[in-house]
Short mmCIF file of C-alpha atoms in Angstrom, two decimals:
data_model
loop_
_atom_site.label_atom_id
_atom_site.label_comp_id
_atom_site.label_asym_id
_atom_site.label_seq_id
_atom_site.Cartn_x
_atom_site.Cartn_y
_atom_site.Cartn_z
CA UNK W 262 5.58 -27.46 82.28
CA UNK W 263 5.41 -24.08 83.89
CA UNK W 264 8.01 -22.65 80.92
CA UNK W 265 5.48 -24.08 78.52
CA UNK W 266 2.88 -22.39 80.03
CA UNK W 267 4.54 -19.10 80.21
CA UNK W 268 5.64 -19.25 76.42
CA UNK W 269 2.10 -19.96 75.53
CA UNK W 270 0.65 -17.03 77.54
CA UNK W 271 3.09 -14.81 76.18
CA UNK W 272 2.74 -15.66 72.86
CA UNK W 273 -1.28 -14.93 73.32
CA UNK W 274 -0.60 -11.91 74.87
CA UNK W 275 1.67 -10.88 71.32
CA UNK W 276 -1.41 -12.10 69.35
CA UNK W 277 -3.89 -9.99 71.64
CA UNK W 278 -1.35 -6.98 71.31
CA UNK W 279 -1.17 -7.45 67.66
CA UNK W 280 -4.33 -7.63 66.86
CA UNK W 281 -5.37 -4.65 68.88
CA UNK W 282 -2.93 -2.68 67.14
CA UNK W 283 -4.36 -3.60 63.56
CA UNK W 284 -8.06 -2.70 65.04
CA UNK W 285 -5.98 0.99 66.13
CA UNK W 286 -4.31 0.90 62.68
CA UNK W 287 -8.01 0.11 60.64
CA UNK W 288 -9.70 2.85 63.28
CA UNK W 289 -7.01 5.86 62.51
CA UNK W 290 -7.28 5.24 58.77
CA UNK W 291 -11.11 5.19 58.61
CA UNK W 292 -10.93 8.70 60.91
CA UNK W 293 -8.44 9.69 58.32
CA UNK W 294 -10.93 9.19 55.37
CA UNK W 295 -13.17 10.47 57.20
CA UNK W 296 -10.83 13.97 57.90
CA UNK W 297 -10.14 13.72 53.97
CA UNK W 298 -14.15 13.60 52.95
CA UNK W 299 -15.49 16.23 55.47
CA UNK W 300 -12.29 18.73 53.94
CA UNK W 301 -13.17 17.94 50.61
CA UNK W 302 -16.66 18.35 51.19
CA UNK W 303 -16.16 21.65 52.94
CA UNK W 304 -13.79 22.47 50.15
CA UNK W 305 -16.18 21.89 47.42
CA UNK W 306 -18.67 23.67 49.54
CA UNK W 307 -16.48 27.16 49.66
CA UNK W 308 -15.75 27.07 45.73
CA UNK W 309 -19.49 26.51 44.77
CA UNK W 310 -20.30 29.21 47.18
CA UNK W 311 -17.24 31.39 45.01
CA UNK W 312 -18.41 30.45 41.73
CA UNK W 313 -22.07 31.92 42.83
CA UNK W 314 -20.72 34.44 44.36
CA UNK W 315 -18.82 35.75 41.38
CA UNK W 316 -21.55 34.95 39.18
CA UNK W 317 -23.81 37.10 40.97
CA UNK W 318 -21.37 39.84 41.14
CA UNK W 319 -21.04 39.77 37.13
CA UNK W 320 -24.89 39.70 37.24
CA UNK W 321 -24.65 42.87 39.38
CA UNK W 322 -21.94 44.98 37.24
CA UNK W 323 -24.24 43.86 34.09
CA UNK W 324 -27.28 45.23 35.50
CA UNK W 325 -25.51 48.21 37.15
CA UNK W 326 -23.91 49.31 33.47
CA UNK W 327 -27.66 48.94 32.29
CA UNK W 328 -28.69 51.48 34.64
CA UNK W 329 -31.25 48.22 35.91
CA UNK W 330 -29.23 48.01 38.97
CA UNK W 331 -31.30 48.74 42.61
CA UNK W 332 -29.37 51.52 44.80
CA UNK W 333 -28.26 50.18 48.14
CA UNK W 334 -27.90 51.96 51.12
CA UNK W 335 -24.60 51.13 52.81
CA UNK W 336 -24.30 50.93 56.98
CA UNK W 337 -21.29 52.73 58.86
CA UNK W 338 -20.88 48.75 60.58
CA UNK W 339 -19.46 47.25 56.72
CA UNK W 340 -15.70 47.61 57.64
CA UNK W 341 -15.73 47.13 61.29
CA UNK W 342 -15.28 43.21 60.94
CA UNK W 343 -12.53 42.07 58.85
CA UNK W 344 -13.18 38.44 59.30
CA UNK W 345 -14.46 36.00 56.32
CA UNK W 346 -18.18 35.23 58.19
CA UNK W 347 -19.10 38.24 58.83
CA UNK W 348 -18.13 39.66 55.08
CA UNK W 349 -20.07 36.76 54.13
CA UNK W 350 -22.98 37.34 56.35
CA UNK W 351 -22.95 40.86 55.83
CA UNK W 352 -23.58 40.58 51.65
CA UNK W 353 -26.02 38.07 52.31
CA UNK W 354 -27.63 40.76 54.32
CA UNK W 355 -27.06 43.53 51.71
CA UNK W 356 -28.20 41.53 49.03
CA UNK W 357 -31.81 42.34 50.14
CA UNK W 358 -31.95 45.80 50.66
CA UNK W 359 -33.52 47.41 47.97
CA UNK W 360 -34.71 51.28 47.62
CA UNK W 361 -38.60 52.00 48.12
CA UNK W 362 -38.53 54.94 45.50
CA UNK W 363 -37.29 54.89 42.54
CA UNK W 364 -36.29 57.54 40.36
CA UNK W 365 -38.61 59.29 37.95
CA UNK W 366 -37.91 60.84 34.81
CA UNK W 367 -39.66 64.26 33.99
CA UNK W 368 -39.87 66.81 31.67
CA UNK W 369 -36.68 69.18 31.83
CA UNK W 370 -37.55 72.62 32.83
CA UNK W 371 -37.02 75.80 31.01
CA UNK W 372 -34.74 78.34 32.44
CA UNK W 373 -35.66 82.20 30.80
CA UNK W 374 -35.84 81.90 26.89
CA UNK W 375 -33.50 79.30 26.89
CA UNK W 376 -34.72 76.44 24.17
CA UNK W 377 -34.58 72.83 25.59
CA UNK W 378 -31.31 70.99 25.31
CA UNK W 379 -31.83 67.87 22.98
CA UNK W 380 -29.40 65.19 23.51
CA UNK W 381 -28.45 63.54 20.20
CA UNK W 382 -29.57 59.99 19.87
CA UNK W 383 -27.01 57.06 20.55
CA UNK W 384 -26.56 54.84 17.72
CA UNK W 385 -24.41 51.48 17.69
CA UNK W 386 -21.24 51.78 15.71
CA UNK W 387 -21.45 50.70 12.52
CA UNK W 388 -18.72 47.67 11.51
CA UNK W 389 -18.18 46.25 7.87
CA UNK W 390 -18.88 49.37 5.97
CA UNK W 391 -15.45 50.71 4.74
CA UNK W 392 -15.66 54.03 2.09
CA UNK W 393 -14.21 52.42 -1.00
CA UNK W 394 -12.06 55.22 -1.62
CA UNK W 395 -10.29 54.82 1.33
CA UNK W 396 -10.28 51.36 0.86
CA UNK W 397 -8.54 51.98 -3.24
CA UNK W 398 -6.10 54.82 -1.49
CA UNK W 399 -4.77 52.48 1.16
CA UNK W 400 -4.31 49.43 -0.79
CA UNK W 401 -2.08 51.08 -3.50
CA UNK W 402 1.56 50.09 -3.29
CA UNK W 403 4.58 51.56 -4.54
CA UNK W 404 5.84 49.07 -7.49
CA UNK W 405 8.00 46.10 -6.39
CA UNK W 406 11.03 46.02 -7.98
CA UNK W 407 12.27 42.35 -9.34
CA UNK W 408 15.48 41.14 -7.95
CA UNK W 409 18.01 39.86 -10.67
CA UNK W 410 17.33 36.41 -11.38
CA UNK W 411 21.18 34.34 -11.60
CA UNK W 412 21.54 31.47 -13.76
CA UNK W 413 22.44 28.53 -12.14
CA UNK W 414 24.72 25.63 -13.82
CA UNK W 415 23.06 22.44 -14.50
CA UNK W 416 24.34 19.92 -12.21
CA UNK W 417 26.44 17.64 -13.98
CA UNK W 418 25.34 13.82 -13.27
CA UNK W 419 28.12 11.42 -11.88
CA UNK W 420 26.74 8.48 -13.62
CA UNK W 421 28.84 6.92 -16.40
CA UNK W 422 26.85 7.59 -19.86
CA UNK W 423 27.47 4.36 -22.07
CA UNK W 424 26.85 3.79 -25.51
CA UNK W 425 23.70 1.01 -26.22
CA UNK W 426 24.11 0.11 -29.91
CA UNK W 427 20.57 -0.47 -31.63
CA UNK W 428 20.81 -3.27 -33.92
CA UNK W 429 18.00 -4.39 -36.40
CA UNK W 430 15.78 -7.27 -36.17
CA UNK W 431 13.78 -8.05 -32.90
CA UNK W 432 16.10 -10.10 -31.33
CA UNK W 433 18.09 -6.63 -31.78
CA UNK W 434 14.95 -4.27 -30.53
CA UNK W 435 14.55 -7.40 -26.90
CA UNK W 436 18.87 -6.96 -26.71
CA UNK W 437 18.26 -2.82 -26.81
CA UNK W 438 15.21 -2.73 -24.97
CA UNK W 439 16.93 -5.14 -21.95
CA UNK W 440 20.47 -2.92 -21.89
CA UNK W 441 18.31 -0.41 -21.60
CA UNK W 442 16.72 -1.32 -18.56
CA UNK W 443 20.17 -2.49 -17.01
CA UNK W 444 21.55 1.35 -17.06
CA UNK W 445 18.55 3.04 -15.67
CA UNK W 446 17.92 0.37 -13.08
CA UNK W 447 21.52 0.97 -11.50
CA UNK W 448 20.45 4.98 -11.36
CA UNK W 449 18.71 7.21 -8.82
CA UNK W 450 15.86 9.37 -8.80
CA UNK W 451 18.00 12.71 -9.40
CA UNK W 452 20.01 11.10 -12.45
CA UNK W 453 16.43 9.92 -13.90
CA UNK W 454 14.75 13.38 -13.56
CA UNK W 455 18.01 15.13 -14.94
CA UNK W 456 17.94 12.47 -17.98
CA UNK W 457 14.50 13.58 -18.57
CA UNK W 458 15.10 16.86 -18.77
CA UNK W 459 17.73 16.35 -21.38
CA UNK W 460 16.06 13.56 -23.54
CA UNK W 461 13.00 15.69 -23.48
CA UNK W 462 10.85 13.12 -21.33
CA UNK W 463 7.90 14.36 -19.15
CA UNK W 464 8.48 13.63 -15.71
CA UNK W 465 5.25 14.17 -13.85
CA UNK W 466 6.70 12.90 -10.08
CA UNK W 467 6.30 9.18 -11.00
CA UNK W 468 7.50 6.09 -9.52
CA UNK W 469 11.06 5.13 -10.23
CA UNK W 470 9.92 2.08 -12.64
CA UNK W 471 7.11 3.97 -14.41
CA UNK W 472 9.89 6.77 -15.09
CA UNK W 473 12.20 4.23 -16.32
CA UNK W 474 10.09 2.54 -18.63
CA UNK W 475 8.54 5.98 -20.02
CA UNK W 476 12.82 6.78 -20.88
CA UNK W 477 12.94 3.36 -22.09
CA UNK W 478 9.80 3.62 -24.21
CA UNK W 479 11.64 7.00 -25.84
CA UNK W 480 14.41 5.85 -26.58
CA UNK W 481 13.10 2.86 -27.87
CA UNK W 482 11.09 5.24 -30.37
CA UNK W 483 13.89 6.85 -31.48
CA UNK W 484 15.75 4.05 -32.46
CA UNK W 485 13.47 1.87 -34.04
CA UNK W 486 10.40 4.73 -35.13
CA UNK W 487 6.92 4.06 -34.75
CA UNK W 488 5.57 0.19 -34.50
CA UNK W 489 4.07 -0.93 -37.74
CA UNK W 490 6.23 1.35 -39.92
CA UNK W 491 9.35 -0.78 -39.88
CA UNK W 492 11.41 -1.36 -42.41
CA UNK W 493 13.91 -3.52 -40.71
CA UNK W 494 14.28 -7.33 -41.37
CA UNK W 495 13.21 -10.13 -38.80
CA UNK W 496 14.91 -13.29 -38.34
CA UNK W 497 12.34 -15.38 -39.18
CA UNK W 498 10.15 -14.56 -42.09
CA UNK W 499 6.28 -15.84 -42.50
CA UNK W 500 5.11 -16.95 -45.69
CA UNK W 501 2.31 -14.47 -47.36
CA UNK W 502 -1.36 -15.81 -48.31
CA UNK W 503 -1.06 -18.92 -45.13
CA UNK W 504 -4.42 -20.72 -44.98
CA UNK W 505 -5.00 -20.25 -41.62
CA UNK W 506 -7.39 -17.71 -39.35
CA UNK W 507 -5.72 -14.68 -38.85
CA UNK W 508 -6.44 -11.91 -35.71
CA UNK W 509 -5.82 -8.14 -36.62
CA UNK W 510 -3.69 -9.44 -39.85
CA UNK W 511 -1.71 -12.19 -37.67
CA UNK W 512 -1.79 -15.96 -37.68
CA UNK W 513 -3.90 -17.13 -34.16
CA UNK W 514 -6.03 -20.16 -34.01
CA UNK W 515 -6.59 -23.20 -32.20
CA UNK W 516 -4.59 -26.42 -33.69
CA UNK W 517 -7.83 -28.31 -32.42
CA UNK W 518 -10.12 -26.15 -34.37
CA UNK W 519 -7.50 -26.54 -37.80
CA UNK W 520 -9.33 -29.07 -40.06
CA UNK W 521 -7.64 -32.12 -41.14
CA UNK W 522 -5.74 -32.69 -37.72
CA UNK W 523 -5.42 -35.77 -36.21
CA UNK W 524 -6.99 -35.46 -32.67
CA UNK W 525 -3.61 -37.32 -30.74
CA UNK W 526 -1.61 -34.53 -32.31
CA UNK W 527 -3.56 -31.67 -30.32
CA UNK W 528 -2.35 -32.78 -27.20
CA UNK W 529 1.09 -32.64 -26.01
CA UNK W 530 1.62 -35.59 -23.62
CA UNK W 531 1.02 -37.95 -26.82
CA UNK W 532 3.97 -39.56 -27.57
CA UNK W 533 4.84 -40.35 -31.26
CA UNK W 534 5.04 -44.63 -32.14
CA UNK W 535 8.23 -45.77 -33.75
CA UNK W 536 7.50 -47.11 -36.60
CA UNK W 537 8.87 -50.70 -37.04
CA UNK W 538 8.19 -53.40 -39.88
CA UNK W 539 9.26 -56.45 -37.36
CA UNK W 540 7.74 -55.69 -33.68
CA UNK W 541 8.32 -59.61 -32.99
CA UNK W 542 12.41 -59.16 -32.83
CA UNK W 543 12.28 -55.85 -31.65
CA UNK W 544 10.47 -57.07 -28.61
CA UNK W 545 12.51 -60.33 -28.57
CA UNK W 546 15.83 -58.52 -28.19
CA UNK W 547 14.55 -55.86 -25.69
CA UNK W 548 13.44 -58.86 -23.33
CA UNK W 549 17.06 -60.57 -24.00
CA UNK W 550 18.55 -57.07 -23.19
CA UNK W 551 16.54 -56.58 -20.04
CA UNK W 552 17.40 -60.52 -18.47
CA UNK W 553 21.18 -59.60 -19.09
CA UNK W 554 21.36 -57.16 -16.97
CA UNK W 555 20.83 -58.66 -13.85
CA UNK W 556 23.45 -59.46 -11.66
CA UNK W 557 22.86 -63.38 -11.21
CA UNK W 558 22.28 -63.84 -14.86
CA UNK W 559 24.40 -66.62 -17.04
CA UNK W 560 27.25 -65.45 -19.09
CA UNK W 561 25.63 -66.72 -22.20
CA UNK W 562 22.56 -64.96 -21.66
CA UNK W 563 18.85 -65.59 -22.24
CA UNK W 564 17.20 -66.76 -26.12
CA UNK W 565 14.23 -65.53 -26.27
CA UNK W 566 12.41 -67.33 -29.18
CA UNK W 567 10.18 -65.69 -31.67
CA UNK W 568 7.34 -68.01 -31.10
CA UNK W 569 7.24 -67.20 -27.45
CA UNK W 570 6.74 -63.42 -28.21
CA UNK W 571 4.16 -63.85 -30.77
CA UNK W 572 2.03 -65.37 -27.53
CA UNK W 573 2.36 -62.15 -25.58
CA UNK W 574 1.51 -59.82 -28.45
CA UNK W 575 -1.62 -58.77 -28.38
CA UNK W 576 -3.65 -58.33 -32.17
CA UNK W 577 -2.61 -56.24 -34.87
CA UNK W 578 -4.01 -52.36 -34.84
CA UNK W 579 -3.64 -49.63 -36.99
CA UNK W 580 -1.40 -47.38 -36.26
CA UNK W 581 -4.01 -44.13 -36.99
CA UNK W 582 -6.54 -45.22 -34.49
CA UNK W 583 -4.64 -45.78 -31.32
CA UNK W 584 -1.27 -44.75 -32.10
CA UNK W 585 0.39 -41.56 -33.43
CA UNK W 586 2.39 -41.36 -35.97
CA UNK W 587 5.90 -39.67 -37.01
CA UNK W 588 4.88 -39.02 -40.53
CA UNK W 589 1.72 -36.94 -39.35
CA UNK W 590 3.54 -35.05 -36.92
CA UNK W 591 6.17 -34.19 -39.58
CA UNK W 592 4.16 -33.44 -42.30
CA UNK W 593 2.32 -31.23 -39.82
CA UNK W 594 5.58 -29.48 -39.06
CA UNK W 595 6.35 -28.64 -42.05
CA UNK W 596 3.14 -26.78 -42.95
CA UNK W 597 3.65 -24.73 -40.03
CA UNK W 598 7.03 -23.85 -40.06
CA UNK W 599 8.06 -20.12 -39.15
CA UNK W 600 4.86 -20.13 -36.64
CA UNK W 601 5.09 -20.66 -32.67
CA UNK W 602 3.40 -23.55 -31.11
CA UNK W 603 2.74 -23.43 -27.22
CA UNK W 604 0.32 -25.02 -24.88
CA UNK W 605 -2.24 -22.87 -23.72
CA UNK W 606 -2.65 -21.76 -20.73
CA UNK W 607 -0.05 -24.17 -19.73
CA UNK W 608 -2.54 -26.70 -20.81
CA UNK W 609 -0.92 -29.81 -22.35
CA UNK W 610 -4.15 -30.30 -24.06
CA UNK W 611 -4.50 -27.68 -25.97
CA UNK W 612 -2.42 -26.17 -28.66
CA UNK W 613 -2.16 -22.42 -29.59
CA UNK W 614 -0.26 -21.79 -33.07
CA UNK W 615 0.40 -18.12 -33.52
CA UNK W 616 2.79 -15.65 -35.54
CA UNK W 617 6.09 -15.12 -34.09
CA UNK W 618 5.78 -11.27 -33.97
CA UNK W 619 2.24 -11.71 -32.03
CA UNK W 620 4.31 -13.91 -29.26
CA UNK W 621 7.50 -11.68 -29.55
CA UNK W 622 5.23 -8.47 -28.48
CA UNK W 623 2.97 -10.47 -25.73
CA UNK W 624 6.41 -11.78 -23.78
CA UNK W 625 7.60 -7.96 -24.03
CA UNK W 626 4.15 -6.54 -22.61
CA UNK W 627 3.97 -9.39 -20.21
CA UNK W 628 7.42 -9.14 -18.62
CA UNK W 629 10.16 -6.95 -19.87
CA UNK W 630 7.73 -3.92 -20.41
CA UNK W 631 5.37 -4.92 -17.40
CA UNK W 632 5.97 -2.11 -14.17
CA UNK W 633 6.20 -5.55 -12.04
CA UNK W 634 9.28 -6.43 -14.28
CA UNK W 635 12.51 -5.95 -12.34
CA UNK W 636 15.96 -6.34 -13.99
CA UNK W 637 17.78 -8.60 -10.88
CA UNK W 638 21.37 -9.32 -11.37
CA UNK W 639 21.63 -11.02 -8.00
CA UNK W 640 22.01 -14.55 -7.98
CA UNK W 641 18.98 -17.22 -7.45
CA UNK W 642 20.25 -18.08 -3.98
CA UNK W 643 20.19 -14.55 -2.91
CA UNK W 644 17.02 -13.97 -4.63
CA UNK W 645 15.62 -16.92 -2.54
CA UNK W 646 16.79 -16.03 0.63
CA UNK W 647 15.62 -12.56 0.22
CA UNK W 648 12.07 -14.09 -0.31
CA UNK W 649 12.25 -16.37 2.76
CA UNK W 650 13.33 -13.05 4.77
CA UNK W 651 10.16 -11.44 3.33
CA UNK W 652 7.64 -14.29 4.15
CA UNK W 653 9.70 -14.59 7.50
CA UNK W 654 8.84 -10.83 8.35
CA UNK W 655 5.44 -10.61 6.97
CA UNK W 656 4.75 -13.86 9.66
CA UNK W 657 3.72 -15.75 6.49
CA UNK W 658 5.76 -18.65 7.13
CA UNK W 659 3.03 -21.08 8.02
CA UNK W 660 1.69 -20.79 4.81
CA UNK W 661 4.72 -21.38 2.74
CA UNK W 662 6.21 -24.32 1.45
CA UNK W 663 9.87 -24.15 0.15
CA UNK W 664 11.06 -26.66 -2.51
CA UNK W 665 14.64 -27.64 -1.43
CA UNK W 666 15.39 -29.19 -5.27
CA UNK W 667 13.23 -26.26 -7.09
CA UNK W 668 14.54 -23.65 -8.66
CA UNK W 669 13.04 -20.31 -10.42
CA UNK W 670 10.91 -20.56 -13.50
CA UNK W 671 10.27 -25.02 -12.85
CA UNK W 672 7.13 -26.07 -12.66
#
């Protein structure tokens, strides 16, 4: 009991001494702020009385070169006490003596027959007048004589120059114009400008494409002459005097707008009927066809009997009304052979008929000659995971959805 006792007055005693020596700890660091403020204080005290100090001395020297400045009498006590307080004290005490009299100005006398001195007047120098003489003497300069200028060799390009054949037609011009942008593609900046500078091209610091294309467009001039004024024969001919609206002098209209059209031709997704004179067998054998192929099915197969087909035929309709058919979609072709039929828009609905040469020079504007147009000979699973690493590093790949079975150019 008495151990206990002892171990719990000593560890009181630790807690006592402990917490006496955090009160000593809290007490020295308050008196050491405390130190810290009433040195800064006195510190900031000394330099504002500097700063005045000095200020009034420029104030003096100002005055004094003004001839405003007050005399002062000095005492034979200023240099006695070296010490800081009592320099300190002793301007303060200078700093109000001032002389009763001041000094008065009177009228010079005359000595014998002397005349009175006259003291020029001061005037401020004068600054931004130079005599133009001077100013024509000094800035003459002996004549500079030109260095020899030396010639220097053209640089001679490391790139491979290869031979594009232009051939006619405009399957010819798409085969030039694409070659073209193969071999400039595959070259630098320096071999473009130095190829521009010998095909007589102007190069005005553009882009890399938008040089290319302005080489391309040059060539492409040279070869095949101004657009309109070719003389060169196209593949596929169009037959003059065509009974159709024309655009600028070229075949473009609507097929739904052509008169004389059935409507189920106009849209794409309309599937031509087969004509057949006996729908009754047709039908019959189909169903006998479909029954034989399942697995549990007799060897002999399934009869299907006329009768029973009539029964699930419904009545007789013409074939113009409902249906489509093959005769008025080849009679249709063949008044409109040599032109281009496409959906528009991507529309299934609706038709656009056109000449070939109008289509020919939209897909070259649109893609080949477009400055978004890139020539890629890299495969389409490279080119795919080079887009994936794009989305990836933009942090766009919450918003994109890859297609596993896709490929480039599907819908």
């Amino acid at each position: 009991m008495k151990m206990y006792i002892d171990a719990e007055q000593a560890r009181k005693e630790d807690r006592e001494r402990e917490k006496k020596e955090k009160e000593k700890r809290k007490q020295e660091e308050r008196e050491r702020e405390l130190r810290e403020e009433e040195a800064r204080v006195a510190r900031e005290k000394r330099e504002e009385k500097r700063r005045i100090k000095k200020e009034e001395e420029k104030r003096k020297e100002a005055d004094f070169r003004k001839g405003k400045a007050p005399v002062y009498s000095s005492g034979s006590d200023d240099d006695k006490n070296p010490s800081n307080s009592d320099v300190e004290a002793l301007s303060e005490q200078a700093e109000g003596l001032v002389i009763s009299e001041k000094r008065k100005c009177s009228a010079e006398r005359v000595v014998g027959d002397s005349p009175p001195m006259v003291t020029p007047a001061k005037h401020p120098t004068k600054r931004g007048q130079l005599d133009p003489k001077r100013l024509v003497l000094s800035c003459r300069h002996p004549a500079l004589k030109r260095s020899p200028t030396t010639r220097k060799t053209p640089v001679r390009s490391l790139m491979k120059k290869k031979k594009i054949l232009a051939t006619v037609g405009q399957m010819g011009k798409l085969r030039y114009v694409t070659d073209n942008l193969r071999e400039l593609g595959d070259l630098n900046v320096d071999e473009l400008k130095q190829i521009c500078r010998e095909e007589d091209v102007q190069f005005e610091e553009k882009k890399k494409m938008d040089t290319i294309f302005v080489i391309m467009e040059k060539r492409t001039h040279v070869a095949y002459g101004v657009e309109g004024n070719d003389e060169e024969t196209t593949e596929v001919t169009i037959k003059e005097g065509m009974p159709y609206p024309r655009v600028g002098g070229h075949v473009r209209f609507k097929l739904q707008d052509l008169e004389g059209v059935n409507p189920l031709i106009c849209n794409a997704n309309n599937v031509p009927k087969l004509k057949v004179s006996d729908h009754e067998s047709l039908l019959a054998r189909e169903i006998a066809t479909g029954f034989s192929m399942w697995i549990n099915s007799d060897k002999d197969g399934i009869t299907v009997q006329r009768r029973e087909v009539i029964r699930c035929m419904s009545k007789t309709v013409r074939i113009g009304e409902k249906y489509l058919d093959t005769k008025d979609v080849e009679a249709l072709k063949e008044k409109q052979e040599g032109l281009v039929l496409t959906p528009l828009d991507r529309n299934l609905g609706e038709t656009l008929v056109m000449c070939p040469k109008l289509y020919f020079d939209a897909m070259m504007d649109m893609f080949v000659l477009s400055t978004g147009y890139t020539i890629v000979n890299d495969s389409e699973t490279t080119i795919q995971q080079k887009m994936k690493d794009d989305a990836r590093a933009s942090g766009l790949q919450q918003f994109v959805r890859w297609d596993s079975k896709g490929c480039i150019g599907s819908m």
